[in-house]
């Protein structure tokens, strides 16, 4: 099974991805996570990507496509995979479409998580992430039991550099210009399922589960 989570930054893709991958035993492919760890480890990829990420811009397609090519060959993808934050441009979507037949895989569904812009800003600026295991929290909507401490592993929580208000606004503009056209791209291919992401986390997941249950 191959599922794509599409939606603006802050829509809740990572939050839902954790539940979907657990329940459906899918490999999790987040290009954002892969890029952030390359930056942290000061790899060549990270050095090339860092400035774009800090400015809220998209990393060039050729770098991202290389990440995905590599990742799809990992044995954990044999049972299927969930993409979070990829594709983000029409060029990336075309690459994926052309690469899949060789791997004998097809896209089963594109879940397009839709959320109001004011809500996205509140979600992103209040997001906190565990520095050890990457678990996601929100100061108001999903607070940890102990302030700044991860419920799952006890790690310290931090705020992503690109979750500042200024960079969030840029990322939302970039989404509208470069990623939103993918909604039509996948609609035309009959693969798109819109998801109302304005609801509570569990209610969003119920909607996703019922769609995945029909596949
Ligand atoms: P994305 O991966 O799409 O950028 P995240 O899953 O990281 O988004 O969610 C962004 C922030 O919003 C996180 O702090 C998360 O805890 C919170 N969040 C996610 N889904 C919801 C929801 N349905 N209602 C309220 N807050 C949410
Ligand atoms: P995310 O964790 O998905 O919010 O991504 C964080 C940042 O990583 C983005 O703002 C981009 O700079 C970069 N990034 C992640 N995925 C992609 C992608 N598919 N294409 C281009 N840039 C990406």
CSV table of C-alpha atoms and ligand atoms in Angstrom, one decimal:
chain,number,residue,atom,x,y,z
A,1,UNK,CA,0.0,0.0,0.0
A,2,UNK,CA,1.3,3.5,-0.9
A,3,UNK,CA,-0.4,6.5,0.7
A,4,UNK,CA,0.4,10.2,0.3
A,5,UNK,CA,-0.4,12.7,3.0
A,6,UNK,CA,-0.9,16.0,1.3
A,7,UNK,CA,-1.6,19.3,3.0
A,8,UNK,CA,-0.2,22.6,4.2
A,9,UNK,CA,2.4,22.8,7.0
A,10,UNK,CA,0.7,22.4,10.3
A,11,UNK,CA,-2.3,20.4,8.9
A,12,UNK,CA,-1.5,17.5,11.2
A,13,UNK,CA,0.2,15.2,8.7
A,14,UNK,CA,2.9,14.1,11.1
A,15,UNK,CA,0.4,13.6,13.9
A,16,UNK,CA,-1.9,11.4,11.7
A,17,UNK,CA,1.1,9.6,10.1
A,18,UNK,CA,2.1,8.2,13.4
A,19,UNK,CA,-1.3,6.6,13.8
A,20,UNK,CA,-1.6,5.4,10.2
A,21,UNK,CA,1.9,3.8,10.1
A,22,UNK,CA,1.3,2.0,13.4
A,23,UNK,CA,-2.1,0.6,12.4
A,24,UNK,CA,-1.2,-0.3,8.8
A,25,UNK,CA,2.4,-1.4,9.3
A,26,UNK,CA,3.7,1.1,6.7
A,27,UNK,CA,7.2,2.6,6.4
A,28,UNK,CA,7.2,6.3,7.2
A,29,UNK,CA,8.8,8.6,4.7
A,30,UNK,CA,9.0,12.2,5.8
A,31,UNK,CA,11.4,14.2,3.6
A,32,UNK,CA,11.3,17.0,6.2
A,33,UNK,CA,12.5,14.6,8.9
A,34,UNK,CA,15.2,13.1,6.7
A,35,UNK,CA,16.4,16.7,5.8
A,36,UNK,CA,16.4,17.8,9.4
A,37,UNK,CA,18.5,14.9,10.5
A,38,UNK,CA,21.0,15.5,7.6
A,39,UNK,CA,21.3,19.1,8.9
A,40,UNK,CA,21.8,18.0,12.5
A,41,UNK,CA,24.5,15.5,11.4
A,42,UNK,CA,26.1,18.1,9.2
A,43,UNK,CA,25.9,15.8,6.1
A,44,UNK,CA,26.5,17.2,2.6
A,45,UNK,CA,22.7,16.9,2.0
A,46,UNK,CA,22.1,19.0,5.1
A,47,UNK,CA,24.6,21.6,4.2
A,48,UNK,CA,23.0,22.0,0.8
A,49,UNK,CA,19.4,22.1,2.2
A,50,UNK,CA,19.8,24.2,5.3
A,51,UNK,CA,19.4,27.7,4.0
A,52,UNK,CA,16.2,26.8,2.0
A,53,UNK,CA,14.7,25.2,5.1
A,54,UNK,CA,15.6,28.1,7.4
A,55,UNK,CA,14.0,30.5,5.0
A,56,UNK,CA,10.8,28.4,4.7
A,57,UNK,CA,11.5,27.7,1.0
A,58,UNK,CA,11.4,24.3,-0.7
A,59,UNK,CA,14.7,22.4,-1.1
A,60,UNK,CA,15.5,21.9,-4.8
A,61,UNK,CA,13.7,19.0,-6.5
A,62,UNK,CA,16.9,17.1,-7.5
A,63,UNK,CA,18.0,16.8,-3.8
A,64,UNK,CA,14.6,15.6,-2.6
A,65,UNK,CA,14.2,13.1,-5.5
A,66,UNK,CA,17.5,11.5,-4.6
A,67,UNK,CA,16.4,11.1,-0.9
A,68,UNK,CA,13.2,9.4,-2.0
A,69,UNK,CA,14.8,7.1,-4.6
A,70,UNK,CA,17.2,5.9,-1.9
A,71,UNK,CA,14.5,5.6,0.8
A,72,UNK,CA,12.1,3.5,-1.4
A,73,UNK,CA,14.8,0.9,-1.9
A,74,UNK,CA,15.0,0.3,1.9
A,75,UNK,CA,13.6,-3.2,2.8
A,76,UNK,CA,11.1,-1.7,5.3
A,77,UNK,CA,9.1,-0.3,2.3
A,78,UNK,CA,8.3,-3.8,1.1
A,79,UNK,CA,5.0,-3.8,3.0
A,80,UNK,CA,4.1,-0.3,1.7
A,81,UNK,CA,4.9,3.2,2.7
A,82,UNK,CA,3.3,6.5,3.8
A,83,UNK,CA,4.7,9.7,2.4
A,84,UNK,CA,4.5,12.8,4.6
A,85,UNK,CA,5.6,16.1,2.9
A,86,UNK,CA,6.4,14.5,-0.4
A,87,UNK,CA,5.7,15.2,-3.2
A,88,UNK,CA,5.5,19.0,-2.8
A,89,UNK,CA,5.8,20.1,-6.4
A,90,UNK,CA,4.4,18.9,-9.7
A,91,UNK,CA,7.9,17.9,-10.8
A,92,UNK,CA,8.3,15.7,-7.7
A,93,UNK,CA,4.9,14.1,-8.3
A,94,UNK,CA,5.8,13.4,-11.9
A,95,UNK,CA,9.1,11.8,-10.8
A,96,UNK,CA,7.2,9.6,-8.4
A,97,UNK,CA,4.7,8.6,-11.0
A,98,UNK,CA,7.5,7.6,-13.4
A,99,UNK,CA,9.5,5.8,-10.7
A,100,UNK,CA,6.8,3.6,-9.3
A,101,UNK,CA,6.2,1.1,-12.2
A,102,UNK,CA,9.8,-0.1,-11.9
A,103,UNK,CA,9.3,-0.8,-8.2
A,104,UNK,CA,6.0,-2.5,-9.0
A,105,UNK,CA,4.1,-0.2,-6.8
A,106,UNK,CA,1.2,2.2,-7.3
A,107,UNK,CA,-0.3,5.0,-5.3
A,108,UNK,CA,-3.4,3.8,-3.5
A,109,UNK,CA,-4.7,7.1,-2.1
A,110,UNK,CA,-3.8,10.7,-1.6
A,111,UNK,CA,-5.2,12.1,1.6
A,112,UNK,CA,-5.5,15.9,1.3
A,113,UNK,CA,-5.8,17.3,4.8
A,114,UNK,CA,-7.5,20.7,4.8
A,115,UNK,CA,-7.3,23.2,7.6
A,116,UNK,CA,-8.1,26.9,7.9
A,117,UNK,CA,-5.1,29.2,7.6
A,118,UNK,CA,-5.6,30.9,11.0
A,119,UNK,CA,-5.6,27.5,12.7
A,120,UNK,CA,-2.5,26.5,10.8
A,121,UNK,CA,-0.6,29.5,12.2
A,122,UNK,CA,-1.7,28.6,15.8
A,123,UNK,CA,-0.8,25.0,15.3
A,124,UNK,CA,2.7,25.7,13.9
A,125,UNK,CA,3.8,28.4,16.3
A,126,UNK,CA,2.6,26.3,19.3
A,127,UNK,CA,4.2,23.0,18.0
A,128,UNK,CA,6.9,21.4,20.1
A,129,UNK,CA,9.0,18.3,19.0
A,130,UNK,CA,11.0,15.8,21.1
A,131,UNK,CA,14.7,16.2,20.4
A,132,UNK,CA,15.2,12.4,21.0
A,133,UNK,CA,12.3,10.5,19.4
A,134,UNK,CA,10.7,13.2,17.2
A,135,UNK,CA,7.2,12.9,18.9
A,136,UNK,CA,5.0,15.9,18.2
A,137,UNK,CA,3.2,18.0,20.8
A,138,UNK,CA,1.3,21.3,21.0
A,139,UNK,CA,1.4,23.8,23.9
A,140,UNK,CA,-2.4,24.1,23.9
A,141,UNK,CA,-3.8,21.3,21.7
A,142,UNK,CA,-1.6,18.3,22.7
A,143,UNK,CA,0.5,19.3,25.8
A,144,UNK,CA,2.9,16.8,27.3
A,145,UNK,CA,2.1,15.6,30.8
A,146,UNK,CA,5.2,17.3,32.2
A,147,UNK,CA,6.1,20.7,30.7
A,148,UNK,CA,8.9,20.4,28.0
A,149,UNK,CA,9.3,16.7,28.6
A,150,UNK,CA,8.4,14.0,26.1
A,151,UNK,CA,5.7,11.6,27.4
A,152,UNK,CA,7.1,8.7,25.3
A,153,UNK,CA,10.8,8.9,26.0
A,154,UNK,CA,11.5,11.6,28.6
A,155,UNK,CA,13.5,13.7,26.0
A,156,UNK,CA,13.5,17.5,25.9
A,157,UNK,CA,11.0,19.3,23.7
A,158,UNK,CA,12.1,22.1,21.4
A,159,UNK,CA,10.6,24.5,18.9
A,160,UNK,CA,11.6,24.0,15.3
A,161,UNK,CA,13.6,27.0,13.9
A,162,UNK,CA,11.1,27.2,11.0
A,163,UNK,CA,8.1,27.4,13.3
A,164,UNK,CA,8.6,31.1,14.0
A,165,UNK,CA,5.7,33.3,12.9
A,166,UNK,CA,7.7,34.9,10.1
A,167,UNK,CA,8.9,31.6,8.6
A,168,UNK,CA,5.5,30.0,9.0
A,169,UNK,CA,3.9,32.8,6.9
A,170,UNK,CA,6.5,32.2,4.2
A,171,UNK,CA,5.9,28.4,4.3
A,172,UNK,CA,2.2,28.9,3.9
A,173,UNK,CA,2.8,31.1,0.8
A,174,UNK,CA,5.2,28.5,-0.7
A,175,UNK,CA,2.5,25.8,-0.1
A,176,UNK,CA,-0.1,27.8,-2.0
A,177,UNK,CA,2.2,28.5,-5.0
A,178,UNK,CA,4.1,25.2,-5.3
A,179,UNK,CA,2.2,22.4,-3.5
A,180,UNK,CA,-1.5,23.3,-3.8
A,181,UNK,CA,-1.5,22.5,-7.6
A,182,UNK,CA,-1.0,18.8,-6.6
A,183,UNK,CA,-4.6,18.7,-5.3
A,184,UNK,CA,-5.8,19.1,-8.9
A,185,UNK,CA,-3.0,16.8,-10.2
A,186,UNK,CA,-4.2,13.9,-8.0
A,187,UNK,CA,-7.9,14.8,-8.4
A,188,UNK,CA,-7.6,14.3,-12.2
A,189,UNK,CA,-6.1,10.9,-11.5
A,190,UNK,CA,-9.0,9.9,-9.3
A,191,UNK,CA,-6.7,9.4,-6.3
A,192,UNK,CA,-7.7,12.3,-4.0
A,193,UNK,CA,-9.7,12.0,-0.8
A,194,UNK,CA,-10.2,15.4,1.0
A,195,UNK,CA,-10.0,15.1,4.8
A,196,UNK,CA,-11.5,17.8,7.1
A,197,UNK,CA,-8.4,18.5,9.3
A,198,UNK,CA,-10.1,21.2,11.4
A,199,UNK,CA,-11.5,18.6,13.7
A,200,UNK,CA,-10.0,17.0,16.9
A,201,UNK,CA,-7.0,14.7,16.2
A,202,UNK,CA,-9.0,11.5,16.9
A,203,UNK,CA,-11.9,12.6,14.7
A,204,UNK,CA,-9.5,13.4,11.8
A,205,UNK,CA,-8.1,9.9,12.3
A,206,UNK,CA,-11.6,8.3,12.2
A,207,UNK,CA,-12.2,9.9,8.8
A,208,UNK,CA,-8.8,8.6,7.5
A,209,UNK,CA,-9.3,5.1,8.9
A,210,UNK,CA,-12.6,4.7,7.2
A,211,UNK,CA,-11.1,5.7,3.8
A,212,UNK,CA,-8.1,3.3,4.3
A,213,UNK,CA,-10.4,0.6,5.4
A,214,UNK,CA,-12.1,0.6,2.0
A,215,UNK,CA,-8.8,0.1,0.1
B,1,LIG,P1,2.3,18.8,9.8
B,1,LIG,O1,3.1,17.5,9.9
B,1,LIG,O2,1.2,18.7,8.8
B,1,LIG,O3,3.2,20.0,9.6
B,1,LIG,P2,1.8,18.3,12.7
B,1,LIG,O4,1.3,16.9,12.7
B,1,LIG,O5,3.2,18.5,13.1
B,1,LIG,O6,1.6,19.0,11.2
B,1,LIG,O7,0.8,19.2,13.5
B,1,LIG,C1,1.2,20.6,13.7
B,1,LIG,C2,0.8,21.0,15.2
B,1,LIG,O8,-0.6,20.9,15.4
B,1,LIG,C3,1.4,20.0,16.2
B,1,LIG,O9,1.8,20.8,17.3
B,1,LIG,C4,0.3,19.0,16.6
B,1,LIG,O10,0.4,18.6,17.9
B,1,LIG,C5,-1.0,19.9,16.4
B,1,LIG,N1,-2.1,19.2,15.8
B,1,LIG,C6,-2.1,18.2,14.9
B,1,LIG,N2,-3.4,17.9,14.6
B,1,LIG,C7,-4.2,18.6,15.3
B,1,LIG,C8,-5.6,18.8,15.4
B,1,LIG,N3,-6.4,18.0,14.7
B,1,LIG,N4,-6.1,19.7,16.3
B,1,LIG,C9,-5.3,20.5,17.0
B,1,LIG,N5,-3.9,20.4,16.9
B,1,LIG,C10,-3.4,19.5,16.1
B,2,LIG,P1,8.2,19.5,6.8
B,2,LIG,O1,8.9,18.8,8.0
B,2,LIG,O2,7.5,18.6,5.9
B,2,LIG,O3,7.4,20.7,7.4
B,2,LIG,O4,9.4,20.2,5.9
B,2,LIG,C1,10.3,21.1,6.5
B,2,LIG,C2,11.1,21.8,5.4
B,2,LIG,O5,11.9,20.8,4.7
B,2,LIG,C3,10.3,22.4,4.3
B,2,LIG,O6,9.9,23.8,4.6
B,2,LIG,C4,11.3,22.4,3.1
B,2,LIG,O7,12.3,23.4,3.2
B,2,LIG,C5,12.0,21.0,3.3
B,2,LIG,N1,11.2,20.0,2.6
B,2,LIG,C6,10.6,18.9,3.1
B,2,LIG,N2,10.1,18.1,2.2
B,2,LIG,C7,10.3,18.7,1.0
B,2,LIG,C8,10.0,18.4,-0.3
B,2,LIG,N3,9.3,17.3,-0.7
B,2,LIG,N4,10.4,19.3,-1.3
B,2,LIG,C9,11.2,20.3,-1.0
B,2,LIG,N5,11.5,20.7,0.2
B,2,LIG,C10,11.1,19.9,1.2
